mmCIF file of N, CA and C in Angstrom:
data_model
loop_
_atom_site.group_PDB
_atom_site.id
_atom_site.type_symbol
_atom_site.label_atom_id
_atom_site.label_comp_id
_atom_site.label_asym_id
_atom_site.label_seq_id
_atom_site.Cartn_x
_atom_site.Cartn_y
_atom_site.Cartn_z
ATOM 1 N N MET A 1 -6.949 0.595 18.112
ATOM 2 C CA MET A 1 -6.928 0.513 16.773
ATOM 3 C C MET A 1 -5.837 -0.536 16.342
ATOM 4 N N SER A 2 -6.203 -1.526 15.550
ATOM 5 C CA SER A 2 -5.236 -2.574 15.126
ATOM 6 C C SER A 2 -4.466 -2.050 13.992
ATOM 7 N N ILE A 3 -3.328 -2.499 13.835
ATOM 8 C CA ILE A 3 -2.511 -2.248 12.612
ATOM 9 C C ILE A 3 -2.774 -3.304 11.508
ATOM 10 N N ALA A 4 -3.041 -2.599 10.334
ATOM 11 C CA ALA A 4 -3.410 -3.513 9.181
ATOM 12 C C ALA A 4 -2.070 -4.211 8.683
ATOM 13 N N LYS A 5 -2.265 -5.454 8.356
ATOM 14 C CA LYS A 5 -1.082 -6.123 7.768
ATOM 15 C C LYS A 5 -1.405 -6.530 6.298
ATOM 16 N N LEU A 6 -0.446 -6.533 5.487
ATOM 17 C CA LEU A 6 -0.599 -6.757 4.114
ATOM 18 C C LEU A 6 -0.540 -8.320 3.826
ATOM 19 N N TYR A 7 -1.624 -8.760 3.317
ATOM 20 C CA TYR A 7 -1.775 -10.232 2.892
ATOM 21 C C TYR A 7 -2.326 -10.305 1.548
ATOM 22 N N ARG A 8 -2.077 -11.417 0.811
ATOM 23 C CA ARG A 8 -2.901 -11.775 -0.345
ATOM 24 C C ARG A 8 -4.296 -12.239 0.157
ATOM 25 N N SER A 9 -5.415 -11.753 -0.470
ATOM 26 C CA SER A 9 -6.695 -12.171 0.006
ATOM 27 C C SER A 9 -7.114 -13.573 -0.555
ATOM 28 N N ARG A 10 -7.783 -14.324 0.173
ATOM 29 C CA ARG A 10 -8.161 -15.638 -0.118
ATOM 30 C C ARG A 10 -9.426 -15.511 -1.068
ATOM 31 N N GLU A 11 -10.057 -14.302 -1.100
ATOM 32 C CA GLU A 11 -11.228 -14.087 -1.917
ATOM 33 C C GLU A 11 -10.978 -13.310 -3.213
ATOM 34 N N GLY A 12 -9.750 -13.212 -3.551
ATOM 35 C CA GLY A 12 -9.429 -12.461 -4.749
ATOM 36 C C GLY A 12 -9.741 -13.178 -6.058
ATOM 37 N N LEU A 13 -9.795 -12.453 -7.243
ATOM 38 C CA LEU A 13 -10.151 -13.108 -8.484
ATOM 39 C C LEU A 13 -9.097 -13.915 -9.022
ATOM 40 N N LEU A 14 -7.863 -13.397 -9.067
ATOM 41 C CA LEU A 14 -6.731 -14.083 -9.635
ATOM 42 C C LEU A 14 -5.891 -14.635 -8.563
ATOM 43 N N LEU A 15 -5.033 -13.763 -7.922
ATOM 44 C CA LEU A 15 -4.122 -14.305 -6.936
ATOM 45 C C LEU A 15 -4.399 -13.638 -5.542
ATOM 46 N N GLY A 16 -5.338 -12.620 -5.563
ATOM 47 C CA GLY A 16 -5.618 -11.997 -4.275
ATOM 48 C C GLY A 16 -4.784 -10.710 -3.934
ATOM 49 N N VAL A 17 -3.923 -10.264 -4.933
ATOM 50 C CA VAL A 17 -3.035 -9.148 -4.727
ATOM 51 C C VAL A 17 -3.854 -7.930 -4.631
ATOM 52 N N CYS A 18 -4.788 -7.664 -5.543
ATOM 53 C CA CYS A 18 -5.456 -6.369 -5.663
ATOM 54 C C CYS A 18 -6.465 -6.298 -4.424
ATOM 55 N N ARG A 19 -7.076 -7.307 -4.105
ATOM 56 C CA ARG A 19 -7.998 -7.285 -2.899
ATOM 57 C C ARG A 19 -7.197 -7.138 -1.577
ATOM 58 N N GLY A 20 -6.109 -7.755 -1.430
ATOM 59 C CA GLY A 20 -5.241 -7.576 -0.359
ATOM 60 C C GLY A 20 -4.620 -6.175 -0.265
ATOM 61 N N LEU A 21 -4.214 -5.622 -1.207
ATOM 62 C CA LEU A 21 -3.758 -4.288 -1.335
ATOM 63 C C LEU A 21 -4.917 -3.257 -0.952
ATOM 64 N N ALA A 22 -6.080 -3.493 -1.494
ATOM 65 C CA ALA A 22 -7.314 -2.607 -1.241
ATOM 66 C C ALA A 22 -7.603 -2.769 0.106
ATOM 67 N N GLU A 23 -7.599 -3.981 0.878
ATOM 68 C CA GLU A 23 -7.866 -3.983 2.261
ATOM 69 C C GLU A 23 -6.930 -3.352 3.055
ATOM 70 N N TYR A 24 -5.627 -3.445 2.677
ATOM 71 C CA TYR A 24 -4.508 -2.800 3.292
ATOM 72 C C TYR A 24 -4.648 -1.265 3.436
ATOM 73 N N LEU A 25 -4.956 -0.751 2.194
ATOM 74 C CA LEU A 25 -5.091 0.728 2.081
ATOM 75 C C LEU A 25 -6.554 1.185 2.457
ATOM 76 N N ASN A 26 -7.449 0.237 2.692
ATOM 77 C CA ASN A 26 -8.739 0.592 3.222
ATOM 78 C C ASN A 26 -9.527 1.324 2.151
ATOM 79 N N ILE A 27 -9.464 0.840 0.808
ATOM 80 C CA ILE A 27 -10.223 1.324 -0.234
ATOM 81 C C ILE A 27 -10.996 0.165 -0.934
ATOM 82 N N SER A 28 -11.886 0.574 -1.791
ATOM 83 C CA SER A 28 -12.677 -0.390 -2.473
ATOM 84 C C SER A 28 -11.743 -1.171 -3.410
ATOM 85 N N VAL A 29 -12.061 -2.486 -3.508
ATOM 86 C CA VAL A 29 -11.216 -3.351 -4.474
ATOM 87 C C VAL A 29 -11.524 -2.999 -5.833
ATOM 88 N N LYS A 30 -12.614 -2.399 -6.177
ATOM 89 C CA LYS A 30 -13.026 -2.091 -7.552
ATOM 90 C C LYS A 30 -12.058 -0.938 -7.983
ATOM 91 N N TRP A 31 -11.691 0.011 -7.090
ATOM 92 C CA TRP A 31 -10.810 1.061 -7.476
ATOM 93 C C TRP A 31 -9.332 0.465 -7.568
ATOM 94 N N MET A 32 -8.967 -0.405 -6.813
ATOM 95 C CA MET A 32 -7.574 -1.028 -6.938
ATOM 96 C C MET A 32 -7.456 -1.656 -8.277
ATOM 97 N N ARG A 33 -8.493 -2.399 -8.622
ATOM 98 C CA ARG A 33 -8.496 -3.246 -9.943
ATOM 99 C C ARG A 33 -8.520 -2.195 -11.128
ATOM 100 N N ILE A 34 -9.225 -1.123 -11.052
ATOM 101 C CA ILE A 34 -9.265 -0.157 -12.053
ATOM 102 C C ILE A 34 -7.864 0.510 -12.165
ATOM 103 N N LEU A 35 -7.257 0.845 -11.096
ATOM 104 C CA LEU A 35 -5.965 1.360 -11.102
ATOM 105 C C LEU A 35 -4.896 0.466 -11.702
ATOM 106 N N THR A 36 -5.041 -0.904 -11.415
ATOM 107 C CA THR A 36 -4.063 -1.859 -11.860
ATOM 108 C C THR A 36 -4.263 -1.976 -13.370
ATOM 109 N N VAL A 37 -5.463 -2.090 -13.891
ATOM 110 C CA VAL A 37 -5.773 -2.087 -15.334
ATOM 111 C C VAL A 37 -5.201 -0.869 -16.089
ATOM 112 N N LEU A 38 -5.514 0.391 -15.493
ATOM 113 C CA LEU A 38 -4.994 1.538 -16.136
ATOM 114 C C LEU A 38 -3.475 1.645 -16.269
ATOM 115 N N THR A 39 -2.900 1.190 -15.121
ATOM 116 C CA THR A 39 -1.420 1.238 -15.131
ATOM 117 C C THR A 39 -0.948 0.159 -16.100
ATOM 118 N N MET A 40 -1.620 -1.023 -16.324
ATOM 119 C CA MET A 40 -1.176 -1.943 -17.220
ATOM 120 C C MET A 40 -1.324 -1.484 -18.689
ATOM 121 N N ILE A 41 -2.439 -0.625 -18.954
ATOM 122 C CA ILE A 41 -2.609 0.051 -20.334
ATOM 123 C C ILE A 41 -1.545 1.012 -20.645
ATOM 124 N N PHE A 42 -1.187 1.837 -19.574
ATOM 125 C CA PHE A 42 -0.362 2.962 -19.839
ATOM 126 C C PHE A 42 1.174 2.583 -19.677
ATOM 127 N N THR A 43 1.616 1.398 -19.051
ATOM 128 C CA THR A 43 2.935 1.121 -18.868
ATOM 129 C C THR A 43 3.264 -0.086 -19.679
ATOM 130 N N GLY A 44 2.304 -0.764 -20.164
ATOM 131 C CA GLY A 44 2.637 -2.052 -20.811
ATOM 132 C C GLY A 44 2.192 -3.215 -19.948
ATOM 133 N N PHE A 45 1.969 -4.365 -20.487
ATOM 134 C CA PHE A 45 1.434 -5.530 -19.862
ATOM 135 C C PHE A 45 2.598 -6.129 -18.953
ATOM 136 N N PHE A 46 3.754 -6.293 -19.493
ATOM 137 C CA PHE A 46 4.830 -7.017 -18.869
ATOM 138 C C PHE A 46 5.301 -6.491 -17.455
ATOM 139 N N PRO A 47 5.590 -5.167 -17.486
ATOM 140 C CA PRO A 47 5.970 -4.537 -16.146
ATOM 141 C C PRO A 47 4.998 -4.797 -14.947
ATOM 142 N N VAL A 48 3.717 -4.545 -15.272
ATOM 143 C CA VAL A 48 2.664 -4.803 -14.226
ATOM 144 C C VAL A 48 2.494 -6.221 -14.003
ATOM 145 N N ALA A 49 2.416 -7.031 -14.952
ATOM 146 C CA ALA A 49 2.344 -8.439 -14.678
ATOM 147 C C ALA A 49 3.547 -8.984 -14.040
ATOM 148 N N PHE A 50 4.710 -8.488 -14.140
ATOM 149 C CA PHE A 50 5.881 -8.952 -13.496
ATOM 150 C C PHE A 50 5.756 -8.599 -11.942
ATOM 151 N N PHE A 51 5.447 -7.297 -11.709
ATOM 152 C CA PHE A 51 5.253 -6.804 -10.304
ATOM 153 C C PHE A 51 4.107 -7.553 -9.505
ATOM 154 N N TYR A 52 3.068 -7.799 -10.334
ATOM 155 C CA TYR A 52 1.874 -8.436 -9.743
ATOM 156 C C TYR A 52 2.294 -9.860 -9.256
ATOM 157 N N LEU A 53 3.059 -10.622 -10.210
ATOM 158 C CA LEU A 53 3.493 -11.893 -9.850
ATOM 159 C C LEU A 53 4.435 -11.896 -8.644
ATOM 160 N N LEU A 54 5.335 -10.923 -8.699
ATOM 161 C CA LEU A 54 6.239 -10.788 -7.654
ATOM 162 C C LEU A 54 5.565 -10.513 -6.430
ATOM 163 N N ALA A 55 4.582 -9.595 -6.388
ATOM 164 C CA ALA A 55 3.803 -9.387 -5.109
ATOM 165 C C ALA A 55 3.104 -10.597 -4.659
ATOM 166 N N ALA A 56 2.522 -11.417 -5.638
ATOM 167 C CA ALA A 56 1.802 -12.582 -5.313
ATOM 168 C C ALA A 56 2.885 -13.617 -4.563
ATOM 169 N N PHE A 57 4.067 -13.594 -5.063
ATOM 170 C CA PHE A 57 5.051 -14.554 -4.561
ATOM 171 C C PHE A 57 5.491 -14.154 -3.149
ATOM 172 N N PHE A 58 5.694 -12.792 -2.988
ATOM 173 C CA PHE A 58 6.160 -12.368 -1.568
ATOM 174 C C PHE A 58 5.193 -12.074 -0.576
ATOM 175 N N MET A 59 3.908 -11.737 -0.976
ATOM 176 C CA MET A 59 2.797 -11.490 0.000
ATOM 177 C C MET A 59 2.354 -12.787 0.644
ATOM 178 N N LYS A 60 2.222 -12.817 2.027
ATOM 179 C CA LYS A 60 1.707 -14.014 2.624
ATOM 180 C C LYS A 60 0.213 -14.076 2.363
ATOM 181 N N LEU A 61 -0.294 -15.302 2.394
ATOM 182 C CA LEU A 61 -1.704 -15.406 2.119
ATOM 183 C C LEU A 61 -2.426 -15.115 3.482
ATOM 184 N N GLU A 62 -3.573 -14.613 3.243
ATOM 185 C CA GLU A 62 -4.342 -14.062 4.425
ATOM 186 C C GLU A 62 -4.744 -15.271 5.343
ATOM 187 N N PRO A 63 -4.465 -15.135 6.689
ATOM 188 C CA PRO A 63 -4.776 -16.247 7.591
ATOM 189 C C PRO A 63 -6.333 -16.544 7.524
ATOM 190 N N VAL A 64 -6.619 -17.769 7.877
ATOM 191 C CA VAL A 64 -8.106 -18.188 7.797
ATOM 192 C C VAL A 64 -8.768 -17.510 9.099
ATOM 193 N N ALA A 65 -9.887 -16.845 8.816
ATOM 194 C CA ALA A 65 -10.530 -16.144 9.841
ATOM 195 C C ALA A 65 -11.503 -17.208 10.601
ATOM 196 N N THR A 66 -11.512 -16.998 11.896
ATOM 197 C CA THR A 66 -12.577 -17.794 12.602
ATOM 198 C C THR A 66 -13.879 -17.272 12.435
ATOM 199 N N SER A 67 -15.016 -18.039 12.778
ATOM 200 C CA SER A 67 -16.323 -17.619 12.603
ATOM 201 C C SER A 67 -16.653 -16.311 13.227
ATOM 202 N N SER A 68 -16.020 -16.001 14.399
ATOM 203 C CA SER A 68 -16.354 -14.764 15.153
ATOM 204 C C SER A 68 -15.758 -13.523 14.470
ATOM 205 N N GLU A 69 -14.547 -13.827 13.855
ATOM 206 C CA GLU A 69 -13.925 -12.665 13.036
ATOM 207 C C GLU A 69 -14.501 -12.297 11.804
ATOM 208 N N SER A 70 -15.164 -13.226 11.142
ATOM 209 C CA SER A 70 -15.701 -12.937 9.767
ATOM 210 C C SER A 70 -16.983 -12.185 9.905
ATOM 211 N N GLU A 71 -17.035 -11.042 9.160
ATOM 212 C CA GLU A 71 -18.179 -10.199 9.031
ATOM 213 C C GLU A 71 -18.439 -9.672 7.683
ATOM 214 N N PRO A 72 -19.546 -9.461 7.178
ATOM 215 C CA PRO A 72 -19.718 -9.049 5.850
ATOM 216 C C PRO A 72 -19.108 -7.726 5.568
ATOM 217 N N ARG A 73 -18.394 -7.683 4.370
ATOM 218 C CA ARG A 73 -17.744 -6.432 4.007
ATOM 219 C C ARG A 73 -18.709 -5.411 3.346
ATOM 220 N N SER A 74 -18.580 -4.184 3.679
ATOM 221 C CA SER A 74 -19.365 -3.149 3.120
ATOM 222 C C SER A 74 -18.567 -2.415 2.066
ATOM 223 N N GLU A 75 -19.125 -2.044 0.935
ATOM 224 C CA GLU A 75 -18.420 -1.381 -0.031
ATOM 225 C C GLU A 75 -18.456 0.120 0.415
ATOM 226 N N SER A 76 -17.320 0.814 0.344
ATOM 227 C CA SER A 76 -17.351 2.249 0.824
ATOM 228 C C SER A 76 -17.465 3.059 -0.503
ATOM 229 N N SER A 77 -17.874 4.201 -0.264
ATOM 230 C CA SER A 77 -17.984 5.216 -1.401
ATOM 231 C C SER A 77 -16.687 5.756 -1.942
ATOM 232 N N PRO A 78 -16.543 6.183 -3.101
ATOM 233 C CA PRO A 78 -15.227 6.692 -3.581
ATOM 234 C C PRO A 78 -14.788 7.900 -2.829
ATOM 235 N N VAL A 79 -15.686 8.642 -2.359
ATOM 236 C CA VAL A 79 -15.284 9.831 -1.612
ATOM 237 C C VAL A 79 -14.616 9.422 -0.224
ATOM 238 N N ASP A 80 -15.136 8.365 0.417
ATOM 239 C CA ASP A 80 -14.599 7.887 1.590
ATOM 240 C C ASP A 80 -13.190 7.260 1.421
ATOM 241 N N ASP A 81 -13.079 6.545 0.190
ATOM 242 C CA ASP A 81 -11.826 5.949 -0.096
ATOM 243 C C ASP A 81 -10.728 6.972 -0.308
ATOM 244 N N LEU A 82 -11.195 8.023 -1.157
ATOM 245 C CA LEU A 82 -10.242 9.130 -1.294
ATOM 246 C C LEU A 82 -9.793 9.790 -0.118
ATOM 247 N N GLU A 83 -10.736 10.000 0.924
ATOM 248 C CA GLU A 83 -10.365 10.670 2.088
ATOM 249 C C GLU A 83 -9.397 9.827 3.011
ATOM 250 N N ARG A 84 -9.658 8.489 3.056
ATOM 251 C CA ARG A 84 -8.791 7.627 3.678
ATOM 252 C C ARG A 84 -7.373 7.574 3.094
ATOM 253 N N LEU A 85 -7.228 7.482 1.791
ATOM 254 C CA LEU A 85 -6.139 7.558 0.977
ATOM 255 C C LEU A 85 -5.390 8.841 1.207
ATOM 256 N N ARG A 86 -6.058 10.016 1.220
ATOM 257 C CA ARG A 86 -5.407 11.326 1.501
ATOM 258 C C ARG A 86 -4.800 11.403 2.854
ATOM 259 N N ALA A 87 -5.586 10.836 3.866
ATOM 260 C CA ALA A 87 -5.056 10.802 5.167
ATOM 261 C C ALA A 87 -3.921 10.012 5.401
ATOM 262 N N LYS A 88 -3.838 8.784 4.708
ATOM 263 C CA LYS A 88 -2.650 7.889 4.789
ATOM 264 C C LYS A 88 -1.449 8.611 4.112
ATOM 265 N N PHE A 89 -1.731 9.254 2.889
ATOM 266 C CA PHE A 89 -0.727 9.873 2.257
ATOM 267 C C PHE A 89 -0.088 11.104 3.083
ATOM 268 N N ASN A 90 -0.969 11.926 3.690
ATOM 269 C CA ASN A 90 -0.518 12.911 4.475
ATOM 270 C C ASN A 90 0.467 12.404 5.668
ATOM 271 N N HIS A 91 -0.054 11.357 6.292
ATOM 272 C CA HIS A 91 0.679 10.752 7.434
ATOM 273 C C HIS A 91 2.097 10.298 6.902
ATOM 274 N N LEU A 92 2.109 9.639 5.764
ATOM 275 C CA LEU A 92 3.325 9.200 5.180
ATOM 276 C C LEU A 92 4.249 10.380 4.767
ATOM 277 N N ALA A 93 3.647 11.358 4.217
ATOM 278 C CA ALA A 93 4.409 12.537 3.854
ATOM 279 C C ALA A 93 5.032 13.204 5.100
ATOM 280 N N ALA A 94 4.285 13.327 6.239
ATOM 281 C CA ALA A 94 4.778 13.910 7.407
ATOM 282 C C ALA A 94 5.940 13.029 7.895
ATOM 283 N N ARG A 95 5.880 11.731 7.833
ATOM 284 C CA ARG A 95 6.958 10.736 8.284
ATOM 285 C C ARG A 95 8.183 11.058 7.436
ATOM 286 N N VAL A 96 8.027 11.076 6.098
ATOM 287 C CA VAL A 96 9.193 11.318 5.247
ATOM 288 C C VAL A 96 9.788 12.600 5.491
ATOM 289 N N SER A 97 9.010 13.631 5.599
ATOM 290 C CA SER A 97 9.554 14.940 6.015
ATOM 291 C C SER A 97 10.448 14.934 7.293
ATOM 292 N N LYS A 98 9.911 14.361 8.189
ATOM 293 C CA LYS A 98 10.632 14.335 9.606
ATOM 294 C C LYS A 98 11.849 13.576 9.386
ATOM 295 N N ALA A 99 11.823 12.410 8.614
ATOM 296 C CA ALA A 99 13.114 11.685 8.467
ATOM 297 C C ALA A 99 14.009 12.413 7.569
ATOM 298 N N THR A 100 13.585 13.179 6.644
ATOM 299 C CA THR A 100 14.544 13.991 5.832
ATOM 300 C C THR A 100 15.167 15.044 6.694
ATOM 301 N N ASP A 101 14.293 15.710 7.543
ATOM 302 C CA ASP A 101 14.874 16.776 8.393
ATOM 303 C C ASP A 101 15.846 16.254 9.330
ATOM 304 N N THR A 102 15.686 15.034 9.903
ATOM 305 C CA THR A 102 16.529 14.441 10.878
ATOM 306 C C THR A 102 17.888 14.121 10.234
ATOM 307 N N LEU A 103 17.722 13.581 8.944
ATOM 308 C CA LEU A 103 18.977 13.252 8.210
ATOM 309 C C LEU A 103 19.786 14.529 7.848
ATOM 310 N N LEU A 104 19.101 15.548 7.428
ATOM 311 C CA LEU A 104 19.786 16.756 7.001
ATOM 312 C C LEU A 104 20.510 17.418 8.184
ATOM 313 N N ASP A 105 19.744 17.431 9.449
ATOM 314 C CA ASP A 105 20.253 17.963 10.584
ATOM 315 C C ASP A 105 21.563 17.325 11.058
ATOM 316 N N SER A 106 21.644 15.906 10.909
ATOM 317 C CA SER A 106 22.743 15.132 11.332
ATOM 318 C C SER A 106 23.914 15.404 10.336
ATOM 319 N N ARG A 107 23.635 15.539 9.064
ATOM 320 C CA ARG A 107 24.756 15.927 8.102
ATOM 321 C C ARG A 107 25.285 17.333 8.355
ATOM 322 N N ASN A 108 24.283 18.322 8.737
ATOM 323 C CA ASN A 108 24.780 19.613 9.100
ATOM 324 C C ASN A 108 25.709 19.610 10.208
ATOM 325 N N THR A 109 25.303 18.847 11.245
ATOM 326 C CA THR A 109 26.014 18.876 12.473
ATOM 327 C C THR A 109 27.393 18.211 12.284
ATOM 328 N N ARG A 110 27.407 17.126 11.547
ATOM 329 C CA ARG A 110 28.722 16.519 11.285
ATOM 330 C C ARG A 110 29.606 17.403 10.415
ATOM 331 N N HIS A 111 29.044 18.120 9.433
ATOM 332 C CA HIS A 111 29.758 19.058 8.563
ATOM 333 C C HIS A 111 30.355 20.289 9.361
ATOM 334 N N LYS A 112 29.555 20.732 10.302
ATOM 335 C CA LYS A 112 29.965 21.856 11.097
ATOM 336 C C LYS A 112 31.186 21.427 11.942
ATOM 337 N N GLY A 113 31.117 20.237 12.573
ATOM 338 C CA GLY A 113 32.137 19.685 13.383
ATOM 339 C C GLY A 113 33.418 19.489 12.628
ATOM 340 N N ALA A 114 33.413 19.179 11.469
ATOM 341 C CA ALA A 114 34.604 19.028 10.566
ATOM 342 C C ALA A 114 35.213 20.272 10.237
ATOM 343 N N ASN A 115 34.370 21.245 10.053
ATOM 344 C CA ASN A 115 34.922 22.593 9.761
ATOM 345 C C ASN A 115 35.518 23.303 10.819
ATOM 346 N N ALA A 116 35.150 22.897 12.137
ATOM 347 C CA ALA A 116 35.735 23.693 13.325
ATOM 348 C C ALA A 116 37.130 23.243 13.511
ATOM 349 N N GLU A 117 37.453 22.009 13.030
ATOM 350 C CA GLU A 117 38.697 21.374 13.450
ATOM 351 C C GLU A 117 39.896 21.937 12.555
#
């Protein structure tokens, strides 16, 4: 299993940010664009436009694929997209929980050592 890297897509409509994020999260670009537009509607144009341009500036452009690497993309169903997103979220939640537990354990150990003296 290869690790996905975050790139701006060369096939994107504007700067390739939405398509690059969709490919990284392994969801349909249609849903990423809908989410971006809804976020723009509910939070205002300028915050989303600012972060979009910021992402476009900092994200590297997708490397040019050789002819053997390029293959047609298949659109996945929304259910598949949600399942993959749920699995990624659960994995991330587990990692954050483990990091939090480790941090709290180290603080408790340090605190107990200071009280013993």
